[in-house]
XYZ file of C-alpha atoms in Angstrom:
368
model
C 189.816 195.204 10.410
C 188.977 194.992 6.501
C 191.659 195.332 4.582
C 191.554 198.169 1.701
C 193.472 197.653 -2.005
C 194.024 200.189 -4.667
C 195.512 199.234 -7.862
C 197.810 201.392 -9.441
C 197.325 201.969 -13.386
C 200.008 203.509 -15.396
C 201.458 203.201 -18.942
C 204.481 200.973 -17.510
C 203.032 198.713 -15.061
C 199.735 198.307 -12.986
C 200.154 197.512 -8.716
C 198.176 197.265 -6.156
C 198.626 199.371 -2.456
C 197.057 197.528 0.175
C 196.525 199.235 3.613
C 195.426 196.988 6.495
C 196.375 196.215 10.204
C 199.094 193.826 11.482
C 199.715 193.018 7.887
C 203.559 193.032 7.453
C 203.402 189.109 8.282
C 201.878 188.807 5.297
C 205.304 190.159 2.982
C 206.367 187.159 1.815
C 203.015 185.655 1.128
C 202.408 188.562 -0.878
C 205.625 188.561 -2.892
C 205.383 184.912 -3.722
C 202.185 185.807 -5.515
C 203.101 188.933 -7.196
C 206.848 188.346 -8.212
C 206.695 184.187 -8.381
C 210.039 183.828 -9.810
C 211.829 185.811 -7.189
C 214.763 183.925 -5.387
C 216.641 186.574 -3.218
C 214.901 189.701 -1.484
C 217.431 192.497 -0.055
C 215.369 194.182 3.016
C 216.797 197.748 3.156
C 215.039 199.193 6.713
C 215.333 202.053 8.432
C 216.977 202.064 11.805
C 213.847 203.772 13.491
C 211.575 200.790 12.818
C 210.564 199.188 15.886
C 212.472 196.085 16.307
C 208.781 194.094 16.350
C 207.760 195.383 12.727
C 211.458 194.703 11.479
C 210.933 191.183 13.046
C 207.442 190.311 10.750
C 208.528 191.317 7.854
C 211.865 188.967 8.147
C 210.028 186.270 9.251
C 208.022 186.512 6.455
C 210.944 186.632 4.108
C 212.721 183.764 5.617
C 212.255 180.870 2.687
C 213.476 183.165 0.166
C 217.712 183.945 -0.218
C 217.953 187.217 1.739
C 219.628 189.845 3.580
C 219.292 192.895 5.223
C 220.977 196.510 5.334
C 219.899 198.846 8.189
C 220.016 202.751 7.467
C 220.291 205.309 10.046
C 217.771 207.559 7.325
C 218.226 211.459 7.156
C 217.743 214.000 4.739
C 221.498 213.986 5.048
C 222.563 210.374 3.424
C 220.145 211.277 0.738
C 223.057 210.999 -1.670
C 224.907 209.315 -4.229
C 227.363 207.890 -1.598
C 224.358 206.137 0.150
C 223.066 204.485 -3.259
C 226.590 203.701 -4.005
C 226.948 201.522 -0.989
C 223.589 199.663 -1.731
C 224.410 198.980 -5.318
C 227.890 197.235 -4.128
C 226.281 195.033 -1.435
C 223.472 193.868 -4.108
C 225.433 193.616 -6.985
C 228.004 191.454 -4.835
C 225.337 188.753 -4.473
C 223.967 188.784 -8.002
C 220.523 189.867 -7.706
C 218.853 188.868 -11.151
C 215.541 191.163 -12.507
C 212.808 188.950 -10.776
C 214.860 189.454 -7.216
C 213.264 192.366 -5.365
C 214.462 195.008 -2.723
C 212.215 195.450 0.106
C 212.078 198.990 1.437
C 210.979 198.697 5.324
C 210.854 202.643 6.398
C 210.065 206.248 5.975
C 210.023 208.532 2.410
C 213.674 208.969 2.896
C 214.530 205.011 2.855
C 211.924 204.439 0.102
C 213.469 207.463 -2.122
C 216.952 206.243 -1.745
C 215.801 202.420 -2.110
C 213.535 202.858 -4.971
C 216.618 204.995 -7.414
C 219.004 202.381 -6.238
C 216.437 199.353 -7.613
C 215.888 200.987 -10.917
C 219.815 200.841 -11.410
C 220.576 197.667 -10.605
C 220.599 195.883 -13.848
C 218.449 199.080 -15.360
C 215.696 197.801 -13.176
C 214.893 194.784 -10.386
C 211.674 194.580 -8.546
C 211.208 196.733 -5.613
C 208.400 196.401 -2.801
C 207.827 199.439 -1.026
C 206.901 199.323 2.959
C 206.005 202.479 4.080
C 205.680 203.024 8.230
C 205.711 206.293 8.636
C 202.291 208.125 8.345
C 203.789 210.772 5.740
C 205.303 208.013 3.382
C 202.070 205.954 3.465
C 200.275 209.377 2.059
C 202.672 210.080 -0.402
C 205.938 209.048 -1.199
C 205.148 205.620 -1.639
C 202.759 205.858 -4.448
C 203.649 206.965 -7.744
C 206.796 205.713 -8.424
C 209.289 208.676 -7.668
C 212.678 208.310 -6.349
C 215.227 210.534 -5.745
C 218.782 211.971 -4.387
C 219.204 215.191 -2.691
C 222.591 217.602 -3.913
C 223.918 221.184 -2.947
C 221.587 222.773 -5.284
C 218.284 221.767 -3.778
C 216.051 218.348 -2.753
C 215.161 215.651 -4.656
C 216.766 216.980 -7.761
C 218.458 213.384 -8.742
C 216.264 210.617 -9.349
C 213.968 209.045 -11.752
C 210.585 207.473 -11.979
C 210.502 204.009 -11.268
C 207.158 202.145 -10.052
C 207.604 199.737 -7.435
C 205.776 195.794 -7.708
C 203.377 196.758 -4.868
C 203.187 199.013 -2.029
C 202.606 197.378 1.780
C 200.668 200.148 4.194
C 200.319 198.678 7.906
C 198.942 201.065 10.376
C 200.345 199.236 13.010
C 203.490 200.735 12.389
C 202.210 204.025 13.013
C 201.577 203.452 16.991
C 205.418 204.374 17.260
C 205.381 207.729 15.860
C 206.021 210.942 17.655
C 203.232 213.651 16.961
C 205.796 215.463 14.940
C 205.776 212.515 12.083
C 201.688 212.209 12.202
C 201.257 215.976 11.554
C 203.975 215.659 8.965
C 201.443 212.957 7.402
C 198.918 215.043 7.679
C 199.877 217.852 5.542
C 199.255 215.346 2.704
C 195.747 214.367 3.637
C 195.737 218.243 3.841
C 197.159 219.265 0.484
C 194.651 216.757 -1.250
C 191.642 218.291 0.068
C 192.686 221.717 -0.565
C 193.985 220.684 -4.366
C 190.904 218.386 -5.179
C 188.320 217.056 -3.191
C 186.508 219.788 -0.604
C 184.290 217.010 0.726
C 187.170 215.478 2.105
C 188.610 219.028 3.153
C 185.210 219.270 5.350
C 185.542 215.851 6.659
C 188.867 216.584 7.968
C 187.265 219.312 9.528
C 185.324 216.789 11.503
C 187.884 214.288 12.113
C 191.191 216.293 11.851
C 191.888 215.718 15.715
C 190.800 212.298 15.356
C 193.843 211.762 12.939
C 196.341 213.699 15.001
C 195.371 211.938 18.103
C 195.528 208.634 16.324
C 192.822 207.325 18.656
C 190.416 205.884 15.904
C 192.096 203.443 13.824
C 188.815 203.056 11.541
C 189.374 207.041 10.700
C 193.065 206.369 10.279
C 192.370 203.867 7.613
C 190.021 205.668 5.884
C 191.994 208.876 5.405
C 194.590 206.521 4.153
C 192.722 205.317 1.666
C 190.929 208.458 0.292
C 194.396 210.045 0.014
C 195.489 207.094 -1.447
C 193.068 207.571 -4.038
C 193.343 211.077 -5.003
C 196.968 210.829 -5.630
C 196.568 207.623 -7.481
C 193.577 209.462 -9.541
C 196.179 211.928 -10.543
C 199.620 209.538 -11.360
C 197.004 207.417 -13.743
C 196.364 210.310 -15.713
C 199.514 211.603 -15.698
C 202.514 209.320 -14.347
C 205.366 211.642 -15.783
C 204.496 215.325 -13.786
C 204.216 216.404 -17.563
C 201.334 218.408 -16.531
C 198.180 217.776 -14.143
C 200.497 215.638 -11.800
C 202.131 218.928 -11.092
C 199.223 220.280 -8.754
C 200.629 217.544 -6.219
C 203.383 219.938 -5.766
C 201.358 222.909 -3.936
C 203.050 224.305 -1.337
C 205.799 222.173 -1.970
C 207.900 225.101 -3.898
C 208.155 226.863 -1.038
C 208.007 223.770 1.230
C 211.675 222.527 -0.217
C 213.127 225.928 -0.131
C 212.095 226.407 3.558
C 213.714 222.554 4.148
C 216.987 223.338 2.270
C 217.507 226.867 3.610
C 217.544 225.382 7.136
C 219.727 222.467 5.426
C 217.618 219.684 6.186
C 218.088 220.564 9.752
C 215.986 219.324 12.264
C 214.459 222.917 12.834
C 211.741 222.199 10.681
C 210.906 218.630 8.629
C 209.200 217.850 5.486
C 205.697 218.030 6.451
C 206.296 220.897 8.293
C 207.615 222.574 5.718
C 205.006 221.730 3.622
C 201.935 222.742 5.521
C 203.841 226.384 6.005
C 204.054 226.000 1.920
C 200.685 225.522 2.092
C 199.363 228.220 3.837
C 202.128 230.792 2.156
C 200.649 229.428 -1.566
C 197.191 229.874 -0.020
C 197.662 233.668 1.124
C 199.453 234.167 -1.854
C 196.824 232.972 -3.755
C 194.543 235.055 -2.248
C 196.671 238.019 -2.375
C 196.941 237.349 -6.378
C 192.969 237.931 -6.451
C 193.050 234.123 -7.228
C 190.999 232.715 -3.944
C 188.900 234.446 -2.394
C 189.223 235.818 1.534
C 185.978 233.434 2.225
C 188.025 230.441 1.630
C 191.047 231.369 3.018
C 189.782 231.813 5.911
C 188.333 228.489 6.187
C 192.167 227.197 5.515
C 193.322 229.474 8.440
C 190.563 228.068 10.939
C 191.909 224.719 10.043
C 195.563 225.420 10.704
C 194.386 227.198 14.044
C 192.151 224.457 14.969
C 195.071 221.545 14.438
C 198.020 223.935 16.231
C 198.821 223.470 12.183
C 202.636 225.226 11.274
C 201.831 228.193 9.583
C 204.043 231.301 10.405
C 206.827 231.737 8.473
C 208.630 234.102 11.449
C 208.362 230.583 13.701
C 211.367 229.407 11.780
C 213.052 231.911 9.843
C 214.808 236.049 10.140
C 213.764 238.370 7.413
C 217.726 237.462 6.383
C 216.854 233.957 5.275
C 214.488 235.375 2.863
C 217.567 235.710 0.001
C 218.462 232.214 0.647
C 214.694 230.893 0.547
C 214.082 232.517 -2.649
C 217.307 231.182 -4.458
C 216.281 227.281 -3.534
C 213.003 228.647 -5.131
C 214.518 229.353 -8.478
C 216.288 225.783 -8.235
C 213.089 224.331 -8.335
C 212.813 221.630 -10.838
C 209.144 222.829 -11.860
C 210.733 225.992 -13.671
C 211.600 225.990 -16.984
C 212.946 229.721 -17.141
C 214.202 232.482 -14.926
C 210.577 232.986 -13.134
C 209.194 230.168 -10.175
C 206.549 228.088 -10.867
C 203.946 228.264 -8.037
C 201.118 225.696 -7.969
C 197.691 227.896 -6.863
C 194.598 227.417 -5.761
C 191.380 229.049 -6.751
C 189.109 227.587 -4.122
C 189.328 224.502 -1.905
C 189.503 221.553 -4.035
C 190.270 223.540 -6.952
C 194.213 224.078 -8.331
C 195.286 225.975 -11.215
C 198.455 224.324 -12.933
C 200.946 226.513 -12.342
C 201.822 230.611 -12.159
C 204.954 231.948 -13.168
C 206.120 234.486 -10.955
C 209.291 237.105 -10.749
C 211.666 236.680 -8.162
C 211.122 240.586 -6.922
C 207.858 239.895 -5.971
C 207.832 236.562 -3.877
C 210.679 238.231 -2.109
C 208.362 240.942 -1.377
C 205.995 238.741 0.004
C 208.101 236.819 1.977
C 209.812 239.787 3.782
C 206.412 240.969 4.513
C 205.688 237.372 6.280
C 208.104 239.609 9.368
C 206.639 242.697 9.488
Protein backbone atom coordinates (compact mmCIF):
# COMPACT_ATOMS: atom_id res chain seq x y z
CA UNK A 1 0.00 0.00 0.00
CA UNK A 2 1.40 3.65 -0.87
CA UNK A 3 2.47 5.30 1.80
CA UNK A 4 0.94 8.99 2.46
CA UNK A 5 3.23 12.07 4.16
CA UNK A 6 2.06 15.39 5.37
CA UNK A 7 4.45 17.89 6.54
CA UNK A 8 3.66 19.89 9.33
CA UNK A 9 4.46 23.82 9.01
CA UNK A 10 4.48 25.97 12.01
CA UNK A 11 6.41 29.03 13.32
CA UNK A 12 8.64 26.62 15.64
CA UNK A 13 9.42 23.69 13.64
CA UNK A 14 8.20 21.93 10.36
CA UNK A 15 7.47 17.63 10.55
CA UNK A 16 6.26 15.35 8.59
CA UNK A 17 3.14 12.60 9.59
CA UNK A 18 3.44 9.65 7.59
CA UNK A 19 0.53 7.10 7.53
CA UNK A 20 1.22 3.73 5.88
CA UNK A 21 0.80 -0.08 6.59
CA UNK A 22 3.16 -2.37 8.57
CA UNK A 23 5.35 0.63 8.95
CA UNK A 24 6.45 0.67 12.66
CA UNK A 25 9.63 -1.46 11.46
CA UNK A 26 10.61 1.36 9.91
CA UNK A 27 11.09 3.66 13.57
CA UNK A 28 14.47 3.59 13.79
CA UNK A 29 15.24 4.03 10.16
CA UNK A 30 13.21 6.97 10.34
CA UNK A 31 14.74 8.54 13.44
CA UNK A 32 18.26 8.05 12.23
CA UNK A 33 17.31 10.35 9.39
CA UNK A 34 15.35 12.92 11.10
CA UNK A 35 17.18 13.30 14.56
CA UNK A 36 20.93 12.01 13.30
CA UNK A 37 22.61 12.90 16.42
CA UNK A 38 20.32 10.98 18.68
CA UNK A 39 22.09 8.36 21.01
CA UNK A 40 19.39 7.09 23.53
CA UNK A 41 15.52 6.74 22.69
CA UNK A 42 13.12 6.14 25.87
CA UNK A 43 9.98 4.07 24.34
CA UNK A 44 7.08 5.06 26.67
CA UNK A 45 4.06 2.42 25.37
CA UNK A 46 0.94 1.79 26.42
CA UNK A 47 0.11 -1.50 28.01
CA UNK A 48 -2.82 -2.17 25.45
CA UNK A 49 -0.46 -2.37 22.46
CA UNK A 50 -0.39 -5.70 21.07
CA UNK A 51 2.71 -7.36 22.08
CA UNK A 52 3.56 -7.74 17.99
CA UNK A 53 3.47 -3.82 17.34
CA UNK A 54 5.46 -3.25 20.72
CA UNK A 55 7.91 -5.90 19.28
CA UNK A 56 8.66 -3.73 15.68
CA UNK A 57 9.08 -0.78 16.99
CA UNK A 58 11.92 -2.20 19.58
CA UNK A 59 13.48 -4.00 17.09
CA UNK A 60 13.78 -1.12 15.22
CA UNK A 61 15.25 0.83 18.06
CA UNK A 62 17.72 -1.75 19.01
CA UNK A 63 21.27 0.01 17.78
CA UNK A 64 20.43 3.04 19.57
CA UNK A 65 20.93 3.27 23.86
CA UNK A 66 17.34 2.57 24.97
CA UNK A 67 14.73 1.62 27.29
CA UNK A 68 11.31 1.19 27.78
CA UNK A 69 8.45 2.19 30.37
CA UNK A 70 5.04 0.46 29.96
CA UNK A 71 1.83 2.49 31.11
CA UNK A 72 -1.34 0.96 32.07
CA UNK A 73 -2.99 4.52 30.24
CA UNK A 74 -6.32 6.01 31.72
CA UNK A 75 -7.84 9.20 31.93
CA UNK A 76 -7.00 8.54 35.54
CA UNK A 77 -2.91 8.69 35.60
CA UNK A 78 -3.34 11.74 33.51
CA UNK A 79 -1.49 13.60 36.24
CA UNK A 80 1.41 15.22 37.57
CA UNK A 81 2.35 12.03 39.56
CA UNK A 82 2.54 10.07 36.19
CA UNK A 83 4.94 12.79 34.50
CA UNK A 84 6.79 12.88 37.69
CA UNK A 85 7.74 9.27 37.46
CA UNK A 86 8.84 9.63 33.72
CA UNK A 87 10.96 12.65 34.32
CA UNK A 88 12.96 10.60 37.21
CA UNK A 89 13.56 7.47 35.08
CA UNK A 90 14.87 9.82 32.06
CA UNK A 91 16.64 12.22 33.87
CA UNK A 92 18.44 9.21 35.78
CA UNK A 93 20.06 8.19 32.49
CA UNK A 94 20.98 11.62 31.17
CA UNK A 95 19.04 12.05 28.14
CA UNK A 96 20.77 15.07 26.26
CA UNK A 97 18.38 17.46 23.68
CA UNK A 98 19.06 15.33 20.46
CA UNK A 99 17.82 11.99 22.57
CA UNK A 100 14.13 11.44 21.82
CA UNK A 101 11.10 9.80 23.68
CA UNK A 102 9.11 7.53 21.64
CA UNK A 103 5.42 7.55 22.45
CA UNK A 104 3.99 3.93 21.32
CA UNK A 105 0.03 4.33 22.26
CA UNK A 106 -3.25 6.06 22.46
CA UNK A 107 -4.01 10.19 23.02
CA UNK A 108 -3.67 9.54 26.66
CA UNK A 109 0.11 8.10 26.43
CA UNK A 110 0.98 10.72 23.76
CA UNK A 111 -0.54 13.70 26.05
CA UNK A 112 1.28 12.59 29.08
CA UNK A 113 4.56 11.70 26.95
CA UNK A 114 4.64 14.73 24.88
CA UNK A 115 4.38 17.46 28.42
CA UNK A 116 6.90 15.22 30.02
CA UNK A 117 9.47 15.69 26.74
CA UNK A 118 9.07 19.39 26.64
CA UNK A 119 10.36 19.42 30.39
CA UNK A 120 13.11 17.48 30.27
CA UNK A 121 15.89 19.88 29.81
CA UNK A 122 13.04 22.61 28.59
CA UNK A 123 12.71 20.39 25.60
CA UNK A 124 14.20 16.81 24.03
CA UNK A 125 12.91 15.34 20.87
CA UNK A 126 9.79 13.41 21.00
CA UNK A 127 8.37 10.94 18.21
CA UNK A 128 4.85 10.41 18.47
CA UNK A 129 3.28 6.74 17.55
CA UNK A 130 -0.19 6.89 17.54
CA UNK A 131 -2.27 3.25 17.37
CA UNK A 132 -5.34 4.02 18.28
CA UNK A 133 -7.73 5.26 15.47
CA UNK A 134 -8.79 8.47 17.62
CA UNK A 135 -5.08 9.55 18.34
CA UNK A 136 -4.06 9.06 14.67
CA UNK A 137 -7.07 11.75 13.86
CA UNK A 138 -6.21 14.06 16.35
CA UNK A 139 -4.18 14.12 19.22
CA UNK A 140 -1.14 13.41 17.54
CA UNK A 141 -0.93 16.34 15.30
CA UNK A 142 -0.50 19.71 16.45
CA UNK A 143 1.66 19.60 19.15
CA UNK A 144 -0.66 19.70 22.34
CA UNK A 145 0.04 18.01 25.51
CA UNK A 146 -1.54 17.99 28.56
CA UNK A 147 -2.44 16.88 32.37
CA UNK A 148 -5.84 16.39 33.64
CA UNK A 149 -6.72 18.05 37.55
CA UNK A 150 -9.95 18.28 39.79
CA UNK A 151 -11.11 21.24 37.96
CA UNK A 152 -11.58 19.80 34.51
CA UNK A 153 -9.44 17.86 31.45
CA UNK A 154 -6.55 18.77 29.87
CA UNK A 155 -6.21 21.98 31.77
CA UNK A 156 -2.20 21.47 32.43
CA UNK A 157 -0.05 21.27 29.58
CA UNK A 158 1.67 23.18 26.94
CA UNK A 159 2.32 23.16 23.26
CA UNK A 160 5.14 21.29 22.26
CA UNK A 161 5.54 19.83 18.54
CA UNK A 162 6.86 16.50 18.33
CA UNK A 163 10.04 15.55 15.51
CA UNK A 164 7.55 13.47 13.46
CA UNK A 165 4.44 11.64 13.89
CA UNK A 166 4.38 7.57 12.90
CA UNK A 167 0.53 6.48 11.77
CA UNK A 168 0.41 2.54 11.05
CA UNK A 169 -2.97 1.21 10.36
CA UNK A 170 -1.94 -2.02 11.23
CA UNK A 171 -2.27 -1.22 14.66
CA UNK A 172 -5.77 -0.52 14.30
CA UNK A 173 -6.86 -4.36 13.55
CA UNK A 174 -6.83 -4.66 17.49
CA UNK A 175 -9.34 -2.18 18.35
CA UNK A 176 -12.72 -2.78 19.83
CA UNK A 177 -15.59 -0.92 17.87
CA UNK A 178 -15.85 1.36 20.82
CA UNK A 179 -12.16 2.98 20.01
CA UNK A 180 -12.95 3.16 15.99
CA UNK A 181 -16.21 5.13 16.58
CA UNK A 182 -14.30 7.16 19.11
CA UNK A 183 -11.94 7.92 15.94
CA UNK A 184 -14.54 8.63 14.07
CA UNK A 185 -16.04 11.52 15.74
CA UNK A 186 -12.92 13.34 14.47
CA UNK A 187 -13.25 12.46 10.83
CA UNK A 188 -16.81 13.64 11.85
CA UNK A 189 -16.15 16.99 13.49
CA UNK A 190 -13.89 17.96 10.40
CA UNK A 191 -16.50 17.56 7.92
CA UNK A 192 -19.08 19.25 9.84
CA UNK A 193 -16.45 22.30 10.81
CA UNK A 194 -14.86 22.55 7.22
CA UNK A 195 -15.03 20.48 4.38
CA UNK A 196 -18.88 19.21 3.37
CA UNK A 197 -17.42 17.20 0.49
CA UNK A 198 -15.83 15.10 2.86
CA UNK A 199 -19.04 15.24 5.20
CA UNK A 200 -20.90 13.60 1.99
CA UNK A 201 -18.23 11.15 1.39
CA UNK A 202 -18.53 9.87 4.80
CA UNK A 203 -21.95 9.53 3.98
CA UNK A 204 -20.89 6.99 1.44
CA UNK A 205 -18.23 5.30 3.24
CA UNK A 206 -19.11 5.93 6.96
CA UNK A 207 -19.82 2.06 7.49
CA UNK A 208 -16.90 1.30 5.52
CA UNK A 209 -14.78 3.07 8.31
CA UNK A 210 -16.64 1.59 11.24
CA UNK A 211 -16.43 -1.83 9.83
CA UNK A 212 -12.78 -1.34 9.10
CA UNK A 213 -13.13 -3.72 6.15
CA UNK A 214 -11.43 -1.43 3.44
CA UNK A 215 -8.07 -0.51 4.40
CA UNK A 216 -7.71 1.80 1.14
CA UNK A 217 -10.84 3.93 2.74
CA UNK A 218 -9.16 3.73 6.11
CA UNK A 219 -6.12 5.40 4.77
CA UNK A 220 -7.69 7.87 2.99
CA UNK A 221 -9.91 9.25 5.75
CA UNK A 222 -6.69 9.34 7.62
CA UNK A 223 -5.17 11.41 5.49
CA UNK A 224 -7.94 13.97 4.60
CA UNK A 225 -8.39 14.45 8.37
CA UNK A 226 -4.94 14.67 8.63
CA UNK A 227 -5.03 17.49 6.42
CA UNK A 228 -7.76 19.59 7.62
CA UNK A 229 -6.40 19.74 11.05
CA UNK A 230 -2.95 20.37 9.80
CA UNK A 231 -4.60 23.23 7.41
CA UNK A 232 -5.80 24.77 10.57
CA UNK A 233 -2.50 24.37 13.25
CA UNK A 234 -0.38 26.09 10.16
CA UNK A 235 -2.42 29.00 10.31
CA UNK A 236 -2.80 29.14 13.69
CA UNK A 237 -0.49 26.79 15.98
CA UNK A 238 -1.34 28.67 19.34
CA UNK A 239 -5.59 28.19 19.49
CA UNK A 240 -5.26 32.11 19.51
CA UNK A 241 -8.15 32.13 17.26
CA UNK A 242 -9.24 29.99 14.06
CA UNK A 243 -7.59 26.83 15.72
CA UNK A 244 -10.40 27.17 18.18
CA UNK A 245 -13.18 25.75 15.74
CA UNK A 246 -11.30 22.29 16.37
CA UNK A 247 -12.93 22.44 19.66
CA UNK A 248 -16.77 21.98 18.51
CA UNK A 249 -18.54 19.88 20.51
CA UNK A 250 -15.71 19.46 22.59
CA UNK A 251 -17.12 22.08 25.40
CA UNK A 252 -19.67 20.01 26.12
CA UNK A 253 -17.76 16.83 25.15
CA UNK A 254 -15.20 17.39 28.35
CA UNK A 255 -17.92 18.36 30.66
CA UNK A 256 -19.95 15.19 29.80
CA UNK A 257 -16.31 13.14 30.33
CA UNK A 258 -15.51 14.85 33.69
CA UNK A 259 -19.04 14.79 35.14
CA UNK A 260 -18.98 10.98 34.78
CA UNK A 261 -15.19 11.34 36.10
CA UNK A 262 -13.50 9.85 33.33
CA UNK A 263 -15.47 6.80 34.02
CA UNK A 264 -15.79 4.22 31.67
CA UNK A 265 -19.61 5.10 31.16
CA UNK A 266 -18.86 7.12 28.34
CA UNK A 267 -15.12 7.85 26.58
CA UNK A 268 -13.70 10.67 24.72
CA UNK A 269 -15.08 10.17 21.40
CA UNK A 270 -18.18 9.41 22.74
CA UNK A 271 -18.42 12.27 24.46
CA UNK A 272 -17.55 14.17 21.72
CA UNK A 273 -19.91 13.05 19.03
CA UNK A 274 -22.88 13.70 21.84
CA UNK A 275 -21.00 17.35 21.94
CA UNK A 276 -21.47 17.34 18.56
CA UNK A 277 -24.86 16.79 18.01
CA UNK A 278 -25.86 19.00 21.36
CA UNK A 279 -23.65 22.13 19.57
CA UNK A 280 -25.48 21.17 16.36
CA UNK A 281 -29.18 21.40 17.83
CA UNK A 282 -28.10 24.17 19.68
CA UNK A 283 -26.99 25.78 16.83
CA UNK A 284 -29.98 25.32 15.19
CA UNK A 285 -32.06 26.28 18.03
CA UNK A 286 -29.94 29.74 18.11
CA UNK A 287 -31.42 30.40 14.43
CA UNK A 288 -27.70 29.78 13.49
CA UNK A 289 -28.15 26.42 11.15
CA UNK A 290 -30.79 25.79 9.59
CA UNK A 291 -33.37 22.58 10.27
CA UNK A 292 -32.29 21.41 6.51
CA UNK A 293 -28.87 20.72 7.68
CA UNK A 294 -29.46 19.46 10.84
CA UNK A 295 -31.23 17.04 9.74
CA UNK A 296 -28.70 15.76 7.46
CA UNK A 297 -26.34 15.56 10.81
CA UNK A 298 -29.16 13.53 12.53
CA UNK A 299 -29.50 10.97 9.50
CA UNK A 300 -25.83 10.50 9.90
CA UNK A 301 -25.79 9.78 13.61
CA UNK A 302 -28.90 7.40 12.96
CA UNK A 303 -27.33 5.80 10.07
CA UNK A 304 -23.80 4.99 12.11
CA UNK A 305 -25.86 3.87 15.59
CA UNK A 306 -23.77 7.40 16.23
CA UNK A 307 -24.06 8.50 20.38
CA UNK A 308 -26.31 11.19 20.39
CA UNK A 309 -28.85 11.31 23.36
CA UNK A 310 -27.84 12.99 26.15
CA UNK A 311 -30.59 10.88 28.53
CA UNK A 312 -28.32 7.57 27.33
CA UNK A 313 -25.82 8.66 29.91
CA UNK A 314 -26.94 11.18 32.20
CA UNK A 315 -30.33 12.19 35.00
CA UNK A 316 -31.68 15.64 34.61
CA UNK A 317 -29.50 15.90 38.18
CA UNK A 318 -26.17 15.79 36.40
CA UNK A 319 -27.15 18.76 34.50
CA UNK A 320 -25.64 21.25 37.55
CA UNK A 321 -22.52 19.33 37.48
CA UNK A 322 -22.24 19.32 33.50
CA UNK A 323 -22.68 22.93 33.34
CA UNK A 324 -20.02 23.83 36.09
CA UNK A 325 -17.11 21.70 34.06
CA UNK A 326 -18.58 23.99 31.26
CA UNK A 327 -17.61 27.21 32.90
CA UNK A 328 -14.06 25.56 33.66
CA UNK A 329 -13.52 25.45 30.19
CA UNK A 330 -10.25 26.86 29.20
CA UNK A 331 -11.87 28.58 25.98
CA UNK A 332 -13.65 31.23 28.35
CA UNK A 333 -12.23 34.23 29.18
CA UNK A 334 -15.18 35.55 31.48
CA UNK A 335 -18.15 34.34 33.43
CA UNK A 336 -20.16 33.20 30.07
CA UNK A 337 -19.05 29.58 27.99
CA UNK A 338 -17.60 29.75 24.88
CA UNK A 339 -19.43 27.43 22.43
CA UNK A 340 -17.86 26.73 19.02
CA UNK A 341 -21.09 26.81 16.30
CA UNK A 342 -21.83 25.91 13.20
CA UNK A 343 -23.74 27.71 10.53
CA UNK A 344 -23.95 24.97 7.95
CA UNK A 345 -21.93 21.80 7.34
CA UNK A 346 -18.47 22.73 6.72
CA UNK A 347 -19.00 26.07 7.99
CA UNK A 348 -18.00 27.17 11.93
CA UNK A 349 -18.38 30.42 13.47
CA UNK A 350 -15.49 31.13 16.08
CA UNK A 351 -17.04 31.11 19.06
CA UNK A 352 -20.57 32.30 21.00
CA UNK A 353 -20.62 33.40 24.38
CA UNK A 354 -23.41 32.12 26.18
CA UNK A 355 -25.05 32.54 29.94
CA UNK A 356 -25.02 29.76 32.11
CA UNK A 357 -29.11 30.02 32.64
CA UNK A 358 -29.65 29.21 29.31
CA UNK A 359 -27.42 26.09 28.39
CA UNK A 360 -28.86 24.76 31.59
CA UNK A 361 -32.13 25.25 30.08
CA UNK A 362 -31.25 23.42 27.21
CA UNK A 363 -29.72 20.70 28.73
CA UNK A 364 -32.61 19.90 31.17
CA UNK A 365 -34.79 19.96 28.21
CA UNK A 366 -32.38 17.12 26.56
CA UNK A 367 -34.91 14.80 29.49
CA UNK A 368 -38.09 15.91 28.90
Amino acid sequence: MKRFRIVIKTKNKNYPIIIGENILNKTGNLINTRIPNCKKIALISDSKVPKKNLIQVKNSIKNFDNFHIKLNTSEKIKNFKTVNKLLNKILKKNFHRNDCIIALGGGILGDITGLTASLIKRGIKFVNIPTTFLSQLDSSIGGKTGINSKYGKNLIGSFYQPEMVISDISTLNSLPKREIICGYAEILKHALILDKKLFFWLQKNGKKILNLNNKIVIQKAIYQSCKIKAKIIEKDEREKGLRMILNFGHTFGHAFEAATNFSNKINHGESVLLGMICAAEFSFKNKILKNKELNLIKHHYSMLNLPNKVKDYFKKKDVKNIIQFMKSDKKNTDSKIKLILISKIGKTLKSKSVGEFILKNYLNSKFL
